[in-house]
Amino acid sequence: MDNVKKTVFSAVQPTGKITLGNYLGAIRNWTPLQNEYDCLYCVADLHSLTVTQVPAELRKNTLELAALYLACGIDPSKSSLFIQSHVHEHAELAWILDTIAYVGEMNRMTQFKDKSRKHADNINMGLMNYPVLMASDILLYQAHLVPIGKDQTQHLEITRDIAERFNGRYSDTFVVPEALTFRTGASIKSLQDPTAKMSKSDPNENATVTLFDDKDAIRRKLRRAVTDCDTSIRYGEDKPAISNLLTIYSLCSGESVKDAEKRFDGQGYGTFKDAVADSVISVIEPIQTKQRRIIADKSYLEGVLKQGAEQAERIARKTLDKVYRKVGLVGRFR
């Protein structure tokens, strides 16, 4: 049993543009996980419906995100890559888990409060039940580990609570998942506000670099990045803006922060920002080239997603059958 690989599950919504922060803090770290764990990577299209979407754009964004996963190094021979709505067990288990989750818990979720303020005209039940569907995503695959950032800790805690509550009521059924965090690039900050993380929902386009930006846009955004009071290029708590740029440069160039401080010592912010832009472009351009090639090969992309959904559904069906038996539902007659 010691040789059995643990399972990792992660998902991203196909809304907004994936940022450099998303890539450096999460997606880039998924690739090496494939050699150590059984990985399932999902395009969470059902989650995106909590906010009103343009249907044609959602379909386009879903396929583009799947292609981006592949371009970033997800290997379909090692991992299962699929679209959430292609595995209907996600929605089915979410309903069962709704009977385990409590209204008070959902009301206290920070993301529910934040999104309710931002979308006051569309406070729907899906928005409230978002954490339950997320719990379903994770528990369906008996995931041991879930890569998360600090802002997702509360959702994972709710998932753990729901799993433990179900196990306590109906006997051991679900693996209780743990967080998987990465030391490097865990929190890339906004280029306009280094106290906030770089977010794909930021209304200020100059605050984020996305994986869809061309090199001119990347260079322009980095040149406009805010700086700190003095002109020294060093890492420190009193230099949040330059520290953020040094982190980006280090992660993209492979050069340590200390070596970068020495390299740019005595040079101006303009020279440093151009170097940061060059390092970012060197990372993003090859990904964009691969993604365009994958998008153009429709049969390949559809084949990968079909295979991934079939692999995921085999695991999901097994879990859901067990859940149905535990709660007393009569299984389908086959």
XYZ file of C-alpha atoms in Angstrom, residues 5-333:
329
model
C 0.199 7.196 -5.318
C -1.796 9.874 -3.591
C -4.360 11.785 -5.637
C -4.164 15.506 -6.407
C -7.163 17.484 -7.695
C -7.192 21.068 -8.931
C -9.550 23.205 -10.998
C -9.709 26.696 -12.483
C -12.750 28.579 -13.768
C -12.787 29.544 -17.469
C -13.583 33.161 -16.636
C -11.294 36.130 -17.050
C -7.751 35.736 -18.345
C -5.262 33.522 -16.546
C -2.651 35.809 -15.026
C 1.075 35.509 -14.625
C 0.313 35.144 -10.911
C -1.968 32.155 -11.587
C 0.761 30.571 -13.678
C 3.749 31.183 -11.400
C 1.820 30.537 -8.196
C -0.116 27.453 -9.276
C -0.254 26.101 -12.823
C 3.507 25.907 -13.368
C 3.785 23.818 -10.209
C 1.255 21.280 -11.487
C 3.606 19.847 -14.096
C 6.133 18.228 -11.707
C 3.274 16.861 -9.569
C 2.366 14.528 -12.439
C 5.438 12.404 -11.781
C 4.681 11.911 -8.104
C 0.888 11.803 -7.831
C -2.249 10.720 -9.670
C -3.413 14.129 -10.885
C -6.804 15.311 -12.084
C -7.003 18.795 -13.585
C -10.407 20.266 -14.305
C -11.859 23.249 -16.168
C -14.557 24.321 -13.702
C -17.238 25.551 -16.094
C -20.155 24.805 -13.750
C -18.683 27.101 -11.102
C -18.506 29.961 -13.591
C -22.317 29.989 -13.930
C -22.715 31.684 -10.548
C -22.068 34.898 -12.491
C -24.033 35.572 -15.691
C -21.980 34.465 -18.711
C -22.195 35.032 -22.449
C -22.701 31.404 -23.622
C -20.513 31.609 -26.740
C -17.714 33.245 -24.750
C -17.928 30.628 -22.001
C -17.579 27.791 -24.512
C -14.621 29.522 -26.186
C -12.942 30.277 -22.857
C -13.423 26.694 -21.672
C -11.581 25.226 -24.656
C -8.894 27.915 -24.516
C -8.228 27.149 -20.854
C -8.002 23.415 -21.543
C -5.512 24.139 -24.340
C -3.589 26.411 -21.977
C -3.288 23.595 -19.427
C -1.683 21.454 -22.127
C 0.560 24.273 -23.311
C 1.766 24.764 -19.730
C 2.877 21.155 -19.496
C -0.080 19.056 -18.400
C 0.538 15.636 -19.972
C -2.657 13.664 -20.763
C -0.667 10.411 -20.577
C 0.095 11.189 -16.928
C -2.912 13.232 -15.770
C -6.647 13.382 -16.401
C -7.643 16.704 -17.959
C -11.384 17.250 -18.322
C -14.271 19.701 -18.296
C -16.297 19.677 -15.084
C -19.717 19.547 -16.768
C -18.653 16.468 -18.761
C -18.693 14.438 -15.534
C -22.274 14.682 -14.268
C -21.364 13.104 -10.931
C -20.047 16.504 -9.768
C -23.559 17.958 -9.718
C -25.124 14.775 -8.326
C -22.780 14.528 -5.361
C -23.185 18.252 -4.710
C -26.905 17.677 -4.065
C -26.182 14.943 -1.534
C -23.579 17.126 0.174
C -26.097 19.984 0.289
C -27.955 17.878 2.848
C -24.779 17.704 4.955
C -23.798 21.373 4.694
C -25.412 24.024 6.884
C -26.859 27.359 5.773
C -24.948 29.204 8.509
C -21.656 27.857 7.170
C -22.408 29.030 3.655
C -23.489 32.464 4.852
C -20.172 32.932 6.616
C -18.023 32.191 3.569
C -15.866 35.189 2.689
C -16.186 34.667 -1.069
C -19.995 34.549 -0.816
C -19.991 37.867 1.045
C -17.577 39.464 -1.422
C -19.389 38.279 -4.543
C -22.759 39.226 -3.074
C -21.480 42.799 -2.733
C -20.069 42.829 -6.263
C -23.120 41.190 -7.865
C -25.937 42.499 -5.673
C -28.431 42.045 -8.515
C -27.618 38.332 -8.861
C -27.237 36.731 -5.425
C -28.234 33.259 -6.581
C -28.292 29.914 -4.765
C -25.380 28.709 -6.884
C -23.284 31.503 -5.385
C -24.155 30.339 -1.888
C -23.658 26.651 -2.734
C -20.367 27.236 -4.542
C -18.316 25.713 -1.679
C -20.482 22.583 -1.703
C -19.887 22.027 -5.404
C -16.186 22.595 -4.752
C -16.331 19.975 -2.000
C -17.999 17.624 -4.462
C -15.230 18.250 -7.014
C -12.579 17.228 -4.504
C -14.307 14.416 -2.624
C -15.512 12.634 -5.766
C -11.925 11.662 -6.550
C -10.916 10.839 -2.976
C -8.249 13.533 -3.374
C -5.565 13.491 -0.717
C -4.074 16.852 -1.702
C -5.481 20.077 -3.159
C -3.134 22.830 -4.409
C -4.461 26.071 -2.941
C -3.531 29.656 -2.262
C -4.217 31.498 0.990
C -7.531 32.833 -0.336
C -8.858 29.283 -0.793
C -8.087 27.996 2.705
C -11.643 28.591 3.918
C -13.122 26.545 1.062
C -10.834 23.607 1.771
C -11.726 23.763 5.470
C -15.425 23.547 4.561
C -14.641 20.560 2.323
C -12.851 18.864 5.207
C -15.757 19.630 7.559
C -18.296 18.181 5.113
C -16.199 15.040 4.568
C -15.750 14.464 8.298
C -19.449 15.109 8.970
C -20.506 12.635 6.257
C -18.001 10.037 7.482
C -19.245 10.476 11.044
C -22.879 10.077 10.042
C -22.578 7.253 7.491
C -19.165 5.634 8.262
C -15.861 6.229 6.465
C -16.564 7.191 2.856
C -14.377 10.130 1.865
C -10.694 10.852 2.152
C -10.326 14.069 4.166
C -8.132 16.221 1.883
C -5.163 18.330 2.899
C -3.759 21.529 1.415
C -0.796 21.417 -0.929
C 1.070 24.716 -0.935
C 4.115 25.810 -2.894
C 6.976 27.810 -1.430
C 7.799 29.729 -4.604
C 5.504 32.161 -6.344
C 2.626 31.519 -3.977
C 1.483 35.139 -4.036
C 2.397 37.311 -6.993
C 1.101 40.799 -6.285
C -0.740 43.384 -8.358
C 1.509 45.655 -10.422
C -0.536 48.638 -9.257
C -1.118 47.650 -5.621
C 1.605 45.399 -4.172
C -0.471 44.828 -1.034
C -3.042 42.856 -3.075
C -2.567 39.689 -5.096
C -2.524 39.760 -8.883
C -6.101 38.845 -9.803
C -7.785 38.051 -13.094
C -10.875 39.908 -11.844
C -8.970 43.170 -11.246
C -10.729 45.936 -13.223
C -7.408 47.776 -13.733
C -5.804 46.118 -16.763
C -2.409 47.567 -15.828
C -2.466 45.614 -12.549
C -2.108 42.212 -14.188
C -0.078 40.485 -16.846
C -2.098 37.694 -18.461
C -0.932 34.665 -20.395
C -2.795 36.104 -23.389
C -0.970 39.469 -23.487
C 1.356 40.144 -26.417
C 4.912 41.286 -25.735
C 4.113 44.966 -26.268
C 1.332 44.820 -23.674
C 3.584 42.957 -21.226
C 6.344 45.527 -21.594
C 3.895 48.432 -21.263
C 2.294 47.036 -18.095
C 5.617 46.359 -16.415
C 6.932 49.818 -17.273
C 3.824 51.254 -15.617
C 4.218 49.095 -12.496
C 4.291 51.141 -9.303
C 7.591 51.467 -7.429
C 8.698 52.334 -3.895
C 10.013 55.580 -2.416
C 13.753 55.153 -2.819
C 15.471 54.051 -6.014
C 17.331 51.008 -4.701
C 16.537 47.624 -6.223
C 16.397 45.313 -3.255
C 14.050 42.852 -1.576
C 12.477 43.815 1.740
C 9.252 44.436 3.648
C 9.706 48.162 3.176
C 9.960 47.654 -0.613
C 6.767 45.724 -1.519
C 6.587 46.908 -5.142
C 10.206 46.180 -6.043
C 10.132 42.949 -4.018
C 7.205 41.810 -6.155
C 9.062 42.628 -9.377
C 12.179 40.855 -8.089
C 10.087 37.780 -7.330
C 8.601 37.817 -10.833
C 12.039 38.292 -12.386
C 13.548 35.472 -10.317
C 10.769 32.991 -11.091
C 10.814 33.783 -14.813
C 14.580 34.027 -15.319
C 15.721 31.343 -12.904
C 18.152 33.780 -11.282
C 18.016 34.058 -7.492
C 16.686 37.225 -5.912
C 20.089 37.881 -4.290
C 21.885 37.577 -7.633
C 19.284 39.842 -9.232
C 19.843 42.456 -6.518
C 23.569 42.427 -7.339
C 22.939 42.525 -11.093
C 20.712 45.601 -10.908
C 22.509 47.391 -8.065
C 22.929 51.041 -9.017
C 20.771 50.737 -12.140
C 17.547 52.634 -12.612
C 14.016 51.323 -12.358
C 13.600 51.640 -16.138
C 16.438 49.228 -16.899
C 15.212 46.815 -14.221
C 11.598 46.862 -15.444
C 12.718 46.164 -19.016
C 14.690 43.155 -17.760
C 11.641 41.915 -15.852
C 9.557 42.297 -19.025
C 12.137 40.340 -21.061
C 12.070 37.489 -18.535
C 8.261 37.382 -18.498
C 8.052 37.423 -22.311
C 10.555 34.548 -22.495
C 8.158 32.464 -20.382
C 4.822 33.488 -21.885
C 5.582 33.502 -25.639
C 6.375 29.743 -25.904
C 3.162 28.950 -23.995
C 1.124 31.111 -26.361
C 2.697 29.410 -29.408
C 1.861 25.951 -28.040
C -1.665 26.978 -27.084
C -2.408 28.313 -30.574
C -1.169 25.064 -32.090
C -3.360 22.996 -29.753
C -6.459 25.149 -30.379
C -5.939 24.721 -34.129
C -5.904 20.912 -33.753
C -9.546 20.509 -32.766
C -9.601 16.716 -32.979
C -6.582 16.410 -30.670
C -8.027 18.732 -28.018
C -11.430 17.063 -28.108
C -9.767 13.649 -27.880
C -7.774 14.667 -24.798
C -10.877 16.047 -23.080
C -12.966 12.985 -23.980
C -10.302 10.664 -22.608
C -9.919 12.770 -19.471
C -13.664 12.818 -18.805
C -13.866 9.042 -19.212
C -10.977 8.526 -16.798
C -12.478 10.944 -14.279
C -15.961 9.463 -14.560
C -14.743 5.951 -13.740
C -13.417 7.223 -10.420
C -16.373 9.534 -9.784
C -18.959 6.823 -10.474
C -17.326 4.481 -7.990
C -17.421 7.146 -5.274
C -20.990 8.190 -6.033
C -22.261 4.579 -6.003
C -20.735 4.193 -2.542
C -22.356 7.448 -1.367
C -25.769 6.397 -2.699
C -25.564 3.101 -0.804
C -24.491 4.853 2.383
C -27.407 7.330 2.361
C -29.952 4.655 1.442
C -30.685 5.339 -2.219
C -31.497 2.372 -4.434
C -28.769 1.936 -7.016
C -29.531 1.739 -10.730
C -30.453 -1.712 -12.047
